[in-house]
Amino acid sequence: MTLKRDENIVRAVCSDKFDGMRLSPSLFAGSNTSVSRLSLISLENHWELFRRHVQKPPHRTLERIAEINVGQLEDVGGNHNPPTQLSVEEDPLAWNQAHAIIPQKISRGLANAILKKLAVHKSD
């Protein structure tokens, strides 16, 4: 099922996608990009979930969590040249019932445009 435009999604930002200052476009480039739904799991609870299941210390540690609204993501894709229709689809996993994917292939250029719209959260 496709998520509605008013829903917010998050993506784990690990050390392999963040150099301490900048996010890498590879955070969103490619297809079937994994994200998670804030409507089902709070931002606070995503920190522990991502630490347990996404990071792989010592080479890949959770550094940030990136957030974007689904409607904003769709608009970035639609306004890109060439326009790319983006959607977010439910894809629950055993360890994350809030898991979803962006199934479309995202180019590096479009990924850079998405990065500009992210709210990036740092752990307290």
Coordinates of C-alpha atoms in Angstrom, one line a residue:
M1 CA 0.0 0.0 0.0
T2 CA 1.3 3.5 -0.9
L3 CA 1.8 5.9 1.9
K4 CA -0.2 9.1 2.0
R5 CA 1.5 12.5 1.3
D6 CA 1.0 13.7 4.9
E7 CA 3.1 11.0 6.4
N8 CA 6.8 11.5 7.5
I9 CA 9.5 8.9 6.9
V10 CA 13.0 8.5 8.3
R11 CA 16.2 6.8 7.1
A12 CA 19.1 5.7 9.2
V13 CA 22.3 7.7 8.4
C14 CA 25.3 5.5 9.2
S15 CA 29.0 6.4 9.0
D16 CA 29.3 5.0 5.5
K17 CA 26.9 7.7 4.2
F18 CA 28.1 10.6 6.4
D19 CA 31.6 12.1 6.6
G20 CA 30.9 14.1 9.8
M21 CA 29.7 17.1 7.8
R22 CA 27.9 16.0 4.6
L23 CA 25.5 13.3 3.7
S24 CA 26.3 11.2 0.7
P25 CA 23.9 11.0 -2.2
S26 CA 24.2 7.2 -2.0
L27 CA 21.9 7.6 1.1
F28 CA 19.0 7.7 -1.5
A29 CA 20.5 6.7 -4.8
G30 CA 19.4 3.4 -6.3
S31 CA 16.1 1.5 -6.0
N32 CA 14.2 0.0 -3.1
T33 CA 15.5 2.5 -0.6
S34 CA 14.6 1.4 2.9
V35 CA 12.8 3.9 5.1
S36 CA 10.7 3.8 8.2
R37 CA 7.4 5.4 9.2
L38 CA 7.1 7.9 12.0
S39 CA 3.4 7.3 12.2
L40 CA 4.0 3.8 13.6
I41 CA 7.3 4.2 15.6
S42 CA 8.4 7.5 17.2
L43 CA 11.7 9.2 16.3
E44 CA 13.0 8.4 19.8
N45 CA 12.3 4.7 19.4
H46 CA 13.9 4.6 15.9
W47 CA 17.3 5.4 17.5
E48 CA 17.3 2.1 19.4
L49 CA 15.8 0.2 16.5
F50 CA 18.4 1.4 14.1
R51 CA 21.2 0.8 16.5
R52 CA 20.1 -2.8 17.0
H53 CA 19.4 -3.7 13.4
V54 CA 21.1 -1.3 11.0
Q55 CA 24.5 -0.3 12.4
K56 CA 27.3 -2.8 12.2
P57 CA 30.1 -1.5 14.6
P58 CA 32.9 -0.7 14.4
H59 CA 32.8 0.0 10.6
R60 CA 29.2 1.2 10.3
T61 CA 27.7 3.3 13.1
L62 CA 24.5 5.2 13.3
E63 CA 25.3 8.9 13.1
R64 CA 22.0 10.6 12.3
I65 CA 18.4 10.0 11.3
A66 CA 17.2 11.8 8.2
E67 CA 13.5 12.8 8.0
I68 CA 11.3 13.9 5.1
N69 CA 7.6 14.2 4.4
V70 CA 6.3 11.8 1.7
G71 CA 4.5 14.7 -0.2
Q72 CA 7.7 16.7 -0.2
L73 CA 9.6 13.6 -1.5
E74 CA 7.1 13.2 -4.3
D75 CA 7.3 16.9 -5.1
V76 CA 11.1 16.8 -5.3
G77 CA 10.8 13.9 -7.8
G78 CA 8.1 15.6 -9.9
N79 CA 10.1 18.9 -10.1
H80 CA 13.3 17.2 -11.0
N81 CA 14.7 17.2 -14.6
P82 CA 13.7 14.7 -15.8
P83 CA 10.6 14.4 -13.6
T84 CA 10.6 11.1 -11.6
Q85 CA 7.4 9.9 -10.0
L86 CA 8.4 8.7 -6.5
S87 CA 6.2 6.8 -4.0
V88 CA 6.7 5.1 -0.7
E89 CA 5.3 1.6 -0.2
E90 CA 4.6 -0.3 3.0
D91 CA 7.1 -3.1 3.5
P92 CA 6.9 -4.4 7.1
L93 CA 9.7 -6.5 8.3
A94 CA 9.8 -8.9 11.4
W95 CA 12.1 -6.4 13.2
N96 CA 10.5 -3.2 12.0
Q97 CA 6.7 -3.1 11.3
A98 CA 7.2 0.5 10.2
H99 CA 9.5 -0.4 7.4
A100 CA 8.7 0.9 3.9
I101 CA 10.6 1.3 0.6
I102 CA 10.9 3.9 -2.1
P103 CA 10.8 1.4 -5.0
Q104 CA 11.8 3.7 -7.9
K105 CA 15.4 4.0 -9.1
I106 CA 16.7 7.3 -7.8
S107 CA 19.5 9.0 -9.8
R108 CA 22.5 10.6 -8.0
G109 CA 21.2 14.0 -9.2
L110 CA 17.7 13.4 -7.7
A111 CA 19.3 12.0 -4.5
N112 CA 21.2 15.3 -4.2
A113 CA 17.9 17.2 -4.5
I114 CA 16.3 15.0 -1.8
L115 CA 19.2 15.6 0.5
K116 CA 18.5 19.4 0.4
K117 CA 15.0 18.8 1.8
L118 CA 15.9 16.5 4.7
A119 CA 15.6 17.3 8.4
V120 CA 18.6 15.6 10.0
H121 CA 18.4 14.6 13.6
K122 CA 21.3 14.0 15.9
S123 CA 21.1 11.8 19.0
D124 CA 21.1 13.6 22.3

